[in-house]
Every structure is written in structure tokens, then in C-alpha cells.
mmCIF file of C-alpha atoms and ligand atoms in Angstrom:
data_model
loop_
_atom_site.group_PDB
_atom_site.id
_atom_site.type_symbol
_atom_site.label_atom_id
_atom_site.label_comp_id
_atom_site.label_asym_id
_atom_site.label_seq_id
_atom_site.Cartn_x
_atom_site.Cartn_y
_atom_site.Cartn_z
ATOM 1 C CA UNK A 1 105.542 104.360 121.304
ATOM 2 C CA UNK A 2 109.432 103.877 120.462
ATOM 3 C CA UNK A 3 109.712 103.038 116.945
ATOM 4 C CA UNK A 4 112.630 101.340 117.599
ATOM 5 C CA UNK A 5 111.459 98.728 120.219
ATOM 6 C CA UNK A 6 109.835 95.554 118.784
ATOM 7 C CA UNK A 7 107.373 94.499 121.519
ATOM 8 C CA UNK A 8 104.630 91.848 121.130
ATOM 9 C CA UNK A 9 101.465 91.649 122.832
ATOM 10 C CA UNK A 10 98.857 89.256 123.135
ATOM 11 C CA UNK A 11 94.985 89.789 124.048
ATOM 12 C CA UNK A 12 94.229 87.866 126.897
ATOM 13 C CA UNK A 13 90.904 87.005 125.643
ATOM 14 C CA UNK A 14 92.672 85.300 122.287
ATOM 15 C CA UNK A 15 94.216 81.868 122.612
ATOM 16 C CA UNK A 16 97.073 81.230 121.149
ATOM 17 C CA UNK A 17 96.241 78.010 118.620
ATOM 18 C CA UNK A 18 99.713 76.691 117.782
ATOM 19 C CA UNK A 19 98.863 74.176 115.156
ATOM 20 C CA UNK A 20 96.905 76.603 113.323
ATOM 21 C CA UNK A 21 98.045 78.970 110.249
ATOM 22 C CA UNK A 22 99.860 81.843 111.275
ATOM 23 C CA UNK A 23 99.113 85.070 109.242
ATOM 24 C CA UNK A 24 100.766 88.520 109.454
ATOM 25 C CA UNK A 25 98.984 91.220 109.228
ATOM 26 C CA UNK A 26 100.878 94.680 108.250
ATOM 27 C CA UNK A 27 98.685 97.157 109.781
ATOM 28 C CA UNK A 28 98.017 100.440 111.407
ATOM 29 C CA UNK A 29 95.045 101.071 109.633
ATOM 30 C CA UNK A 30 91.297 100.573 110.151
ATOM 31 C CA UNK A 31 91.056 97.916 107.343
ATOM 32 C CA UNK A 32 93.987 96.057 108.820
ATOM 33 C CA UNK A 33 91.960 96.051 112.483
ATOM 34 C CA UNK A 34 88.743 94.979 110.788
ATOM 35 C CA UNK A 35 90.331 92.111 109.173
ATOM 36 C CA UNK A 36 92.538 90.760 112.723
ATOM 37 C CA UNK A 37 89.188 91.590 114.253
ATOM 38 C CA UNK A 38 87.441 88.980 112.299
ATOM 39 C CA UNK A 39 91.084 86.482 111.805
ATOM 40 C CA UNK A 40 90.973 86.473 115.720
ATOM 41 C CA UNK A 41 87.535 85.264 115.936
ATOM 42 C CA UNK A 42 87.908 82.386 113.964
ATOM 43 C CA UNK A 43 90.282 78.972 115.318
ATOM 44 C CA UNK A 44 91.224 78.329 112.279
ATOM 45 C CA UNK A 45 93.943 81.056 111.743
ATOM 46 C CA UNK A 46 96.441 82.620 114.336
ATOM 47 C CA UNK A 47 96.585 86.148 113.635
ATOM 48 C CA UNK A 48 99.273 88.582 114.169
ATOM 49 C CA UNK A 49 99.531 91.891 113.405
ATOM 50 C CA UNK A 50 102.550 93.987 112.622
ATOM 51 C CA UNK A 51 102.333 98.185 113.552
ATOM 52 C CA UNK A 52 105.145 100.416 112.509
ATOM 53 C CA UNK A 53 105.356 102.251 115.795
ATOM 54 C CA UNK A 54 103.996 105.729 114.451
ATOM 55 C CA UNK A 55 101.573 106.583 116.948
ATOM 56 C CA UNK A 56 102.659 106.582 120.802
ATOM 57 C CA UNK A 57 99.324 104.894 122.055
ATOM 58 C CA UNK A 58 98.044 103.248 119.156
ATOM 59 C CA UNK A 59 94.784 101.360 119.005
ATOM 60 C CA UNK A 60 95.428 97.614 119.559
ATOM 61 C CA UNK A 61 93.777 95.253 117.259
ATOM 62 C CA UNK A 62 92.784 92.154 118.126
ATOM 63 C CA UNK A 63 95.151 89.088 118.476
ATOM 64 C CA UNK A 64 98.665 88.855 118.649
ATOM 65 C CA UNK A 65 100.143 92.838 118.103
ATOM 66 C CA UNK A 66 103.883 93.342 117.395
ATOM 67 C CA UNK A 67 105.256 97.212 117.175
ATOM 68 C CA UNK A 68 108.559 98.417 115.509
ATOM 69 C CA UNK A 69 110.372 97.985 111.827
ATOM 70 C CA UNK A 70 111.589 94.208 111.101
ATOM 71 C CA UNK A 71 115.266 95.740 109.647
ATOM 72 C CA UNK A 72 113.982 95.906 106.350
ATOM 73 C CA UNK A 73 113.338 92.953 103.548
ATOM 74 C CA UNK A 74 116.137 90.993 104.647
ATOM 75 C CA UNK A 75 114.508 91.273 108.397
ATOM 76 C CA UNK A 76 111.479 90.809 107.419
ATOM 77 C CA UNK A 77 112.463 87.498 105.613
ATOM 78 C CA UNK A 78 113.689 86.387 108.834
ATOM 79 C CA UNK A 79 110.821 87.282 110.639
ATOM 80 C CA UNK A 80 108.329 85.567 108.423
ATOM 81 C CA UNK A 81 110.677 82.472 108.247
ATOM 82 C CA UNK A 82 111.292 82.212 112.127
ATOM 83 C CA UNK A 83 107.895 82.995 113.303
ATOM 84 C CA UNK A 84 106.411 80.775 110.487
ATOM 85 C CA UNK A 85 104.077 82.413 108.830
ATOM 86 C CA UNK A 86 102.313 80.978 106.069
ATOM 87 C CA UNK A 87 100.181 83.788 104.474
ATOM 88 C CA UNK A 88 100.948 87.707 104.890
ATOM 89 C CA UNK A 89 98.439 90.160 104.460
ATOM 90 C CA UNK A 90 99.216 93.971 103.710
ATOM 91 C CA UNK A 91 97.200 96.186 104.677
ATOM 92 C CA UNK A 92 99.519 99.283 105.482
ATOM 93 C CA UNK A 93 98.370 102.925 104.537
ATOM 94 C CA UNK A 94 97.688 103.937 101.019
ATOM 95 C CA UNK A 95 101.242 106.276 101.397
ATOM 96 C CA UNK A 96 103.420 103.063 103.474
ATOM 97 C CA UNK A 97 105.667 102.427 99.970
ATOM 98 C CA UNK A 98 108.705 101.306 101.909
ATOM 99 C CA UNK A 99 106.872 97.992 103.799
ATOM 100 C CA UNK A 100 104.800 97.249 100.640
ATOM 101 C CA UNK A 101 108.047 96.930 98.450
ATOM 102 C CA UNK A 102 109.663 94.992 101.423
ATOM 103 C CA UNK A 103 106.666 92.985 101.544
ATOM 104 C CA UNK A 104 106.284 92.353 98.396
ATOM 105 C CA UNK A 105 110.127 91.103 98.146
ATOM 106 C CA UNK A 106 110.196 88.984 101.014
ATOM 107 C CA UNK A 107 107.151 86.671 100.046
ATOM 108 C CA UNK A 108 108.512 86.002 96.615
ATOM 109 C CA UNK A 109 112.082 85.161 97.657
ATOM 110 C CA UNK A 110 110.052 82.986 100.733
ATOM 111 C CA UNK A 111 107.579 81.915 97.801
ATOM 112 C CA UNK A 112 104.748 83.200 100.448
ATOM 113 C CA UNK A 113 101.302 84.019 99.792
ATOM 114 C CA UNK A 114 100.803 87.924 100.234
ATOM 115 C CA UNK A 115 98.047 89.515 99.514
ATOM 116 C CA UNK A 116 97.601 93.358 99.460
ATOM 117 C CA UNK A 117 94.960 95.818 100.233
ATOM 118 C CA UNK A 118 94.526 99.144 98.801
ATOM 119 C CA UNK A 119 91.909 101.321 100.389
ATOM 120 C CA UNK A 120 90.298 103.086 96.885
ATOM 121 C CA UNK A 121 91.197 106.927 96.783
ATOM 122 C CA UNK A 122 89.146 109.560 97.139
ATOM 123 C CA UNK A 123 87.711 111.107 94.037
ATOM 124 C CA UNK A 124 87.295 115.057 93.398
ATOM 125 C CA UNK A 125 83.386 115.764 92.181
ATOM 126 C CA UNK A 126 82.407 119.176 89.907
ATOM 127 C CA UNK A 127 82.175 121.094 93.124
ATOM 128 C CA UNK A 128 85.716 120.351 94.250
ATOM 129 C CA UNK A 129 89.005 122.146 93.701
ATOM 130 C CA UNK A 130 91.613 120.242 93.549
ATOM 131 C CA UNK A 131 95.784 120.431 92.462
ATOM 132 C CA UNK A 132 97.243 117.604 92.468
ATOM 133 C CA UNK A 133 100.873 117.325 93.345
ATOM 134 C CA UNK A 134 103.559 114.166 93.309
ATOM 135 C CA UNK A 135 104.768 114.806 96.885
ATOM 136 C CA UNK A 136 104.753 117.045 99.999
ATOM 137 C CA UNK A 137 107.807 119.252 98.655
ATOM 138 C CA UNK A 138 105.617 120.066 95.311
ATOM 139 C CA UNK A 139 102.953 120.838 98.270
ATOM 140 C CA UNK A 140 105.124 123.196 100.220
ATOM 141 C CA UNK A 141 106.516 124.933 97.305
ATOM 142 C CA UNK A 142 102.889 125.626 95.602
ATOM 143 C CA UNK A 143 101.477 127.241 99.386
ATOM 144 C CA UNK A 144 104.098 129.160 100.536
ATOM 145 C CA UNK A 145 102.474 132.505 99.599
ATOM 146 C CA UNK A 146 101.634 135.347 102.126
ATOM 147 C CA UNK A 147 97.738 135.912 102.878
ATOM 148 C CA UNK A 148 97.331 131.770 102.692
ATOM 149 C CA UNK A 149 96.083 130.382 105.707
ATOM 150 C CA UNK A 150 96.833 126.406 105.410
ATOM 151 C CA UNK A 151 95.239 123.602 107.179
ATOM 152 C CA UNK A 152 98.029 120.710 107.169
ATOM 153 C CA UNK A 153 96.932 117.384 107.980
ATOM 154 C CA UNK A 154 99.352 114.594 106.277
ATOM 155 C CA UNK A 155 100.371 113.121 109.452
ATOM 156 C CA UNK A 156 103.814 114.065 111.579
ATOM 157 C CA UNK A 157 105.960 112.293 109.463
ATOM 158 C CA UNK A 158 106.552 114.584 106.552
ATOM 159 C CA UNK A 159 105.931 117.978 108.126
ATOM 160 C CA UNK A 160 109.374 118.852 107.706
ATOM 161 C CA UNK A 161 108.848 119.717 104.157
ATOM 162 C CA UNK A 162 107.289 122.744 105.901
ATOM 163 C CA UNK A 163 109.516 123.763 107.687
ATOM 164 C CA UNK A 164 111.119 126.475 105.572
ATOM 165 C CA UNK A 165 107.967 127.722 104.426
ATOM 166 C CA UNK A 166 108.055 131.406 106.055
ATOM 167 C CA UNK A 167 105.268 133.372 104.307
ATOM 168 C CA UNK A 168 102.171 131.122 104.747
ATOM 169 C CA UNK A 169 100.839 130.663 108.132
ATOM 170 C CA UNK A 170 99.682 126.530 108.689
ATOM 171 C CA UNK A 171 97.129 125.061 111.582
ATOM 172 C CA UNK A 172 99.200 121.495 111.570
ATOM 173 C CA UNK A 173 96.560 118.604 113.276
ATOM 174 C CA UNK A 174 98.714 115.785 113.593
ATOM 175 C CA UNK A 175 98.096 112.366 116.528
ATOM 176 C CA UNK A 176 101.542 112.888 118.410
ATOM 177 C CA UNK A 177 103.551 116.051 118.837
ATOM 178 C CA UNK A 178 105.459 116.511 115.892
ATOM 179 C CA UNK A 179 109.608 115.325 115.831
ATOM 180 C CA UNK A 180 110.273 118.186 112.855
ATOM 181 C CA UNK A 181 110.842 121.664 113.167
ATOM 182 C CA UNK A 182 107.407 123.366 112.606
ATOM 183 C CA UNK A 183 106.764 126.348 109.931
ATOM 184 C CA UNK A 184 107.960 129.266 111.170
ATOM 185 C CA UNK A 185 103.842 130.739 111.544
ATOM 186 C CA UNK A 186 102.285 127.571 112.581
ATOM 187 C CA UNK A 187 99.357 126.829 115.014
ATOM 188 C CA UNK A 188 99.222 122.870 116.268
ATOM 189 C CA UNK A 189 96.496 120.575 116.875
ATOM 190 C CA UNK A 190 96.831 117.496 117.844
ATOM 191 C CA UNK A 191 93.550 114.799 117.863
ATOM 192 C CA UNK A 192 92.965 111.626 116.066
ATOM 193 C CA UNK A 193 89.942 111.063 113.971
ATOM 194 C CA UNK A 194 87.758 110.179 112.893
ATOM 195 C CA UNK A 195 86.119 114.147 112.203
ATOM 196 C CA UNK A 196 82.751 115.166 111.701
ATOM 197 C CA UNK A 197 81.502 117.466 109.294
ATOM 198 C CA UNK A 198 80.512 120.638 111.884
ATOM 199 C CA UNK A 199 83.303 120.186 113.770
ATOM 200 C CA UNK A 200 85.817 120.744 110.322
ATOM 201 C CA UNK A 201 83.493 123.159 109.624
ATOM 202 C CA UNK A 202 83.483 125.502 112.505
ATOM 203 C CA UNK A 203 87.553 124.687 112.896
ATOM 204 C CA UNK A 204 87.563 125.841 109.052
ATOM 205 C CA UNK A 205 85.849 129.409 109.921
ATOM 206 C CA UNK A 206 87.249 129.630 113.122
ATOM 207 C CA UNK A 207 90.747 129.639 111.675
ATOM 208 C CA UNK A 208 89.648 131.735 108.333
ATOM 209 C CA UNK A 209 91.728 128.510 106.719
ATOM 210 C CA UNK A 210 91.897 129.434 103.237
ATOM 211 C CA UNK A 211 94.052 126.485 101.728
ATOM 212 C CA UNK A 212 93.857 122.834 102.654
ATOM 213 C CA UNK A 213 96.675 120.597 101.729
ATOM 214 C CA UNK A 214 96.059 116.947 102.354
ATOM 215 C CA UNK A 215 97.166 112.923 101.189
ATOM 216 C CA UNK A 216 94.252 111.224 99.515
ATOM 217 C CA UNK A 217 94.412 108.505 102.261
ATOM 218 C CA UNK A 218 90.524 107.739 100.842
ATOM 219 C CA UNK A 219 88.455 105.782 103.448
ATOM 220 C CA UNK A 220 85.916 107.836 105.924
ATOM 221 C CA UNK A 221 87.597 108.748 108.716
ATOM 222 C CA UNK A 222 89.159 111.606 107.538
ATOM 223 C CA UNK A 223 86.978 112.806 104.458
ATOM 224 C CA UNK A 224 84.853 115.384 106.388
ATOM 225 C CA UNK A 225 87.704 118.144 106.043
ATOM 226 C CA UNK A 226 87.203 117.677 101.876
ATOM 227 C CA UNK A 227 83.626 118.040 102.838
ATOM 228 C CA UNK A 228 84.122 121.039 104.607
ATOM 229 C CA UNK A 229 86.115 122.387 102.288
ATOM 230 C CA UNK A 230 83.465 121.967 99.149
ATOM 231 C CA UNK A 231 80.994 123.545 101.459
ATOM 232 C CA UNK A 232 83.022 126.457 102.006
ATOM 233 C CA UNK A 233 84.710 126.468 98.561
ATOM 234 C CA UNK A 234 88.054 125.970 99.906
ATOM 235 C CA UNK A 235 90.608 124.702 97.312
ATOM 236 C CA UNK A 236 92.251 121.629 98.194
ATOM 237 C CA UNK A 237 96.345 120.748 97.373
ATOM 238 C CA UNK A 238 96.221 117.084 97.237
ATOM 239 C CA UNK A 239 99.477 114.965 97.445
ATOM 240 C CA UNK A 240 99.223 112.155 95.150
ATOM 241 C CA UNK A 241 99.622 108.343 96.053
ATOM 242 C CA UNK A 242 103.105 107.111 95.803
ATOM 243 C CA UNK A 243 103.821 104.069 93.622
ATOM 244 C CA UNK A 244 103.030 100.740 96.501
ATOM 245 C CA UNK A 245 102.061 97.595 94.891
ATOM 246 C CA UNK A 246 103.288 95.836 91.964
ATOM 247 C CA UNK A 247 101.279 92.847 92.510
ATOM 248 C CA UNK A 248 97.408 93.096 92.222
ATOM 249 C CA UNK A 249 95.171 94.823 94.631
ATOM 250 C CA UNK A 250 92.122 94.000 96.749
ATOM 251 C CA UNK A 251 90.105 96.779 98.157
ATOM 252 C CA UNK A 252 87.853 95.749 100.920
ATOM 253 C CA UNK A 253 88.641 93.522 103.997
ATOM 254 C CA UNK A 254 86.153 90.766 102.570
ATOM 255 C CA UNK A 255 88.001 90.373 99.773
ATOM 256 C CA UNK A 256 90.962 89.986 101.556
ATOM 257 C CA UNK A 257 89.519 87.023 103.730
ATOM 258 C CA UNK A 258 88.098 85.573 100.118
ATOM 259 C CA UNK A 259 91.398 85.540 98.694
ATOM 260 C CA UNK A 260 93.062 84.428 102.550
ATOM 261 C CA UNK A 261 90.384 81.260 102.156
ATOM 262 C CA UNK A 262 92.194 80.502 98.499
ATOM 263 C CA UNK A 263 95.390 80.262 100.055
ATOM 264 C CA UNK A 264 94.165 78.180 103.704
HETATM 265 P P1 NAP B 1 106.971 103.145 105.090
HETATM 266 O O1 NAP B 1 107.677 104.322 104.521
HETATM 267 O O2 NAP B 1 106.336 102.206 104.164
HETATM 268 O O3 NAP B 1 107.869 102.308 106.063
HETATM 269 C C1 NAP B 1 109.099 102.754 106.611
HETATM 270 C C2 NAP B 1 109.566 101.664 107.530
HETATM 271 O O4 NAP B 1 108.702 101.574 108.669
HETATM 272 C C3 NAP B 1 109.512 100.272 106.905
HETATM 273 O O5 NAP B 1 110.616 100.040 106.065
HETATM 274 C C4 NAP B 1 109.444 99.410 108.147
HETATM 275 O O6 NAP B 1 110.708 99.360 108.786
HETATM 276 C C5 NAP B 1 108.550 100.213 109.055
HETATM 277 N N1 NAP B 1 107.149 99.831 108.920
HETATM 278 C C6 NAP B 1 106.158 100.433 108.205
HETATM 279 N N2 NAP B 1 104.996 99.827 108.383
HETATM 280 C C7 NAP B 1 105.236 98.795 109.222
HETATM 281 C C8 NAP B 1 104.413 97.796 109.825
HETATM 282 N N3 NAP B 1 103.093 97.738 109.585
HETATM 283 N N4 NAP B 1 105.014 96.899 110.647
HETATM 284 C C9 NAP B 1 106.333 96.961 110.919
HETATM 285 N N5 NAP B 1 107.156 97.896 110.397
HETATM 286 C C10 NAP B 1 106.612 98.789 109.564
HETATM 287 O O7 NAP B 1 105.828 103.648 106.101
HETATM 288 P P2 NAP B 1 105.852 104.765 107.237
HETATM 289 O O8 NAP B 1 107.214 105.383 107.347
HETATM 290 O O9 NAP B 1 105.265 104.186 108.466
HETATM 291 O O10 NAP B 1 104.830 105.803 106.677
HETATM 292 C C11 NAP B 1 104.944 106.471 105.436
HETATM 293 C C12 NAP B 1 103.762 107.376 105.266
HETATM 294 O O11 NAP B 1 102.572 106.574 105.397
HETATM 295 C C13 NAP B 1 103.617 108.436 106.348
HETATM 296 O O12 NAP B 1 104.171 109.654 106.025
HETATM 297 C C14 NAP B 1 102.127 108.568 106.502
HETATM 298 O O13 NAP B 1 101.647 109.488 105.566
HETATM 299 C C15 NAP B 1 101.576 107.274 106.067
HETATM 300 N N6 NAP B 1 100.965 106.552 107.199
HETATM 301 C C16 NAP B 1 101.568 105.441 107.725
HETATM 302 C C17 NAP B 1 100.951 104.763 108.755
HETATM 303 C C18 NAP B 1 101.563 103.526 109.383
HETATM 304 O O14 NAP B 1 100.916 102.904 110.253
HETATM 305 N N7 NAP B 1 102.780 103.090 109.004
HETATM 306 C C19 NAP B 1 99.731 105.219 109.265
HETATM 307 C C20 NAP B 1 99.160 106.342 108.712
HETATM 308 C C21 NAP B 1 99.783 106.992 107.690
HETATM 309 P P3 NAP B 1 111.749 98.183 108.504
HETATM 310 O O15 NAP B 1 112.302 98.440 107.147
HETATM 311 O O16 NAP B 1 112.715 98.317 109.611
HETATM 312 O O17 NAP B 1 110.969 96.897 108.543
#
């Protein structure tokens, strides 16, 4: 889907309830579905949710969906003020700084309720090796060593950092096709989770990976390749979290709809 192109969509099977509270939801993850899921059940909210555009055929959640950027905090202010929305909920992905800041700005200059989810990392045990790194550059400098065999799955985005990595050779498993140039030894994948545990495993021995450099997105979907790579004692570069939220933290869709009661 065309990042660019702001489209709304509505389910057919969700009325539209005009007098009713209008939330936005910032989505694209499966937290953010769960919670429209259960908004656009209920009559006493309208529920809209915002996706960034990332993924060509994205899974629709339930209610009111609108794709594309809003033109940053100053379009997002006028988004929120001429769509009148009285409560936002963020629930981007654990590594989406840019919206949270832009979020977080627009509801206090709006004086807006906004309350923010952040899925809960994922958290090494004595049988894991991990290095932790602050960003994907730190990650392409540290496996960019002949003989390493990389399994890179940090979503299309940021593969670029890659690019000029010419001694390690990378199996890249990304949704969509990526827009970067690709390392110059590179093998691509591309399937959206959520992955089991034999399937990373076999993909694992099948591709004598040796290295796995991932995000700590945290959450299931994704968490049988750190599995995978305990079982098979592969050590694991993990990019840390940016900086998202100043404001306080939920972690669970429930406690987002607690706090969304507070403020209805
Ligand atoms: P970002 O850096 O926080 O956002 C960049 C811009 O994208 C925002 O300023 C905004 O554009 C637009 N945007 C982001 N989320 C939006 C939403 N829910 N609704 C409308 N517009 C939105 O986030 P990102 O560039 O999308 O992703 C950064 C990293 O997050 C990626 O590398 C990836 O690791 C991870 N990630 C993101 C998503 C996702 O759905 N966004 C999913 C999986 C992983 P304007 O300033 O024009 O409003």
C-alpha cells in the first residue's frame, strides 16, 4: 500500500454511531487490532484506527481504518481537531518513535486524552546469548565478518544499514520486497508471521545461520526465532528499543480499555 495515500475504510458490518466518542487508534500492531476489535463491538465508542502504510496488504482491523502519515504533529493536530476525536490511543510498535513523540505533542497542545501502550520486551534467560546494541548501524558494524551467516529480520525499513556490509552473507525475511539496496551476499524471504518453533528451526539448519540479529519487538508472534536460536545455541545481536514515550505506559490491551473507561 502507498504510504503516501491517506485512504479510509469502513467495515460494512460496523455502523457508524455519530453521536458517540470518537477514538483514534495508532496501530499496525496486534495489540492495536485487539483493542479496535473489542472498541468496534461496543456502541458506545466510534473507533478508528490509524496504519502507517508499511505493509502493501495489511490486515484490516475492525472499524473505521485510515492508511498513510497525517504530515507530522502539526497534521496530526489537525486531524484530531477536524475529525473530533476525543481520546487517542497509541498503540504503534515498540520501535514507531517518530508517531509516539508526534502523538504525544499533539494531545497536550489539543489538551487530549492519550494513552499509550507498550508491548513489554523480551527478556534474555541463562541459556541465551545476547549483545545488545543502540541501533541497526551498531548491528551492521558488529556482523560484518566473513564465515557469519546472518538471519536479518527487523523489518524492510532499516535494511539499508546493510547494505555495505560485503563480508557476511544475510537470509533477510521481511513482509514486502524490500525498497533498499540489499547486502551484497544476501538470500530473501519474504512471509509474515506469526512463526513456529520447527519451522525457525529447520530454516535455522537449513541455512547453517550462524548469527541472528533482531529488534526486541517482545510479544509472541515473532519469538520462536529466539527460541530457535537457544535451542541451537545461536547468539543473538539484539537492537535495543529506541526512546518512545515520555508519558506513562500501559502494557496490555485491557488496561488500555480500563484507562479508555477513566477518560469516557
Ligand atoms: P515512525 O518512525 O514512528 O513514524 C514515521 C512516520 O510514519 C510518522 O511520523 C508518521 O508520519 C507515520 N506513521 C507511523 N505510524 C503511523 C500510524 N499508525 N498512522 C499514521 N501514520 C503513521 O514509525 P515507522 O517509520 O512506521 O516505523 C519505524 C520502525 O518501527 C520500523 O523500522 C519498524 O521496525 C517498526 N515497525 C513499525 C510498524 C508500523 O506499523 N508503523 C510495524 C512494525 C514495525 P507523519 O509524520 O506524516 O504523520
Amino acid at each position: 500500500m502507498d504510504a503516501d495515500k491517506v485512504i479510509e475504510m469502513q467495515s460494512v458490518t460496523t455502523p457508524t454511531r455519530s453521536q458517540a466518542p470518537r477514538v483514534l487508534i495508532l496501530g499496525g500492531t496486534t495489540e492495536a487490532s485487539e483493542i479496535a476489535r473489542r472498541l468496534a463491538a461496543r456502541s458506545d465508542v466510534t473507533v478508528i484506527s490509524s496504519l502507517a502504510g508499511r505493509v502493501r496488504q495489511p490486515r484490516l482491523p475492525a472499524g473505521i481504518v485510515r492508511v498513510g502519515g497525517f504530515g507530522g504533529a502539526a497534521g496530526l493536530i489537525s486531524y484530531l481537531t477536524n475529525d473530533n476525536i476525543g481520546v487517542v490511543i497509541d498503540a504503534t510498535h515498540p520501535y514507531a518513535s517518530k508517531i509516539s513523540g508526534n502523538a504525544e505533542l499533539a494531545c497536550n497542545t489539543l489538551r487530549l486524552p492519550l494513552i499509550a501502550l507498550e508491548r513489554p520486551p523480551w527478556e534474555p534467560n541463562e541459556h541465551d546469548c545476547w549483545y545488545t546494541v543502540p541501533d541497526v548501524q551498531a548491528a551492521a558494524t558488529m556482523v560484518n565478518h566473513k564465515n557469519n551467516r546472518v538471519f536479518l529480520s527487523i523489518g524492510r525499513q532499516e535494511l539499508g544499514a546493510f547494505s555495505r556490509c560485503e563480508d557476511a552473507w544475510f537470509l533477510v525475511r521481511a513482509i514486502d520486497e524490500p525498497a533498499d539496496k540489499m547486502p551484497a551476499k544476501s538470500k530473501l524471504i519474504l512471509q509474515r508471521g506469526p512463526f513456529h518453533l520447527d519451522d525457525e528451526l529447520q530454516l535455522f539448519r537449513n541455512e547453517s545461520i550462524s548469527l541472528i540479529v533482531s529488534k526486541n519487538s517482545g510479544g509472541t508472534a515473532t519469538y520462536s526465532k529466539l527460541e530457535a536460536a537457544r535451542a541451537l545455541k545461536i547468539p543473538v545481536v539484539m537492537i535495543d528499543r529506541p526512546l518512545k514515550h515520555k508519558i506513562p505506559t500501559v502494557a496490555r490491551p485491557e488496561d488500555v480499555l480500563l484507562k479508555l473507561a477513566e477518560f469516557l
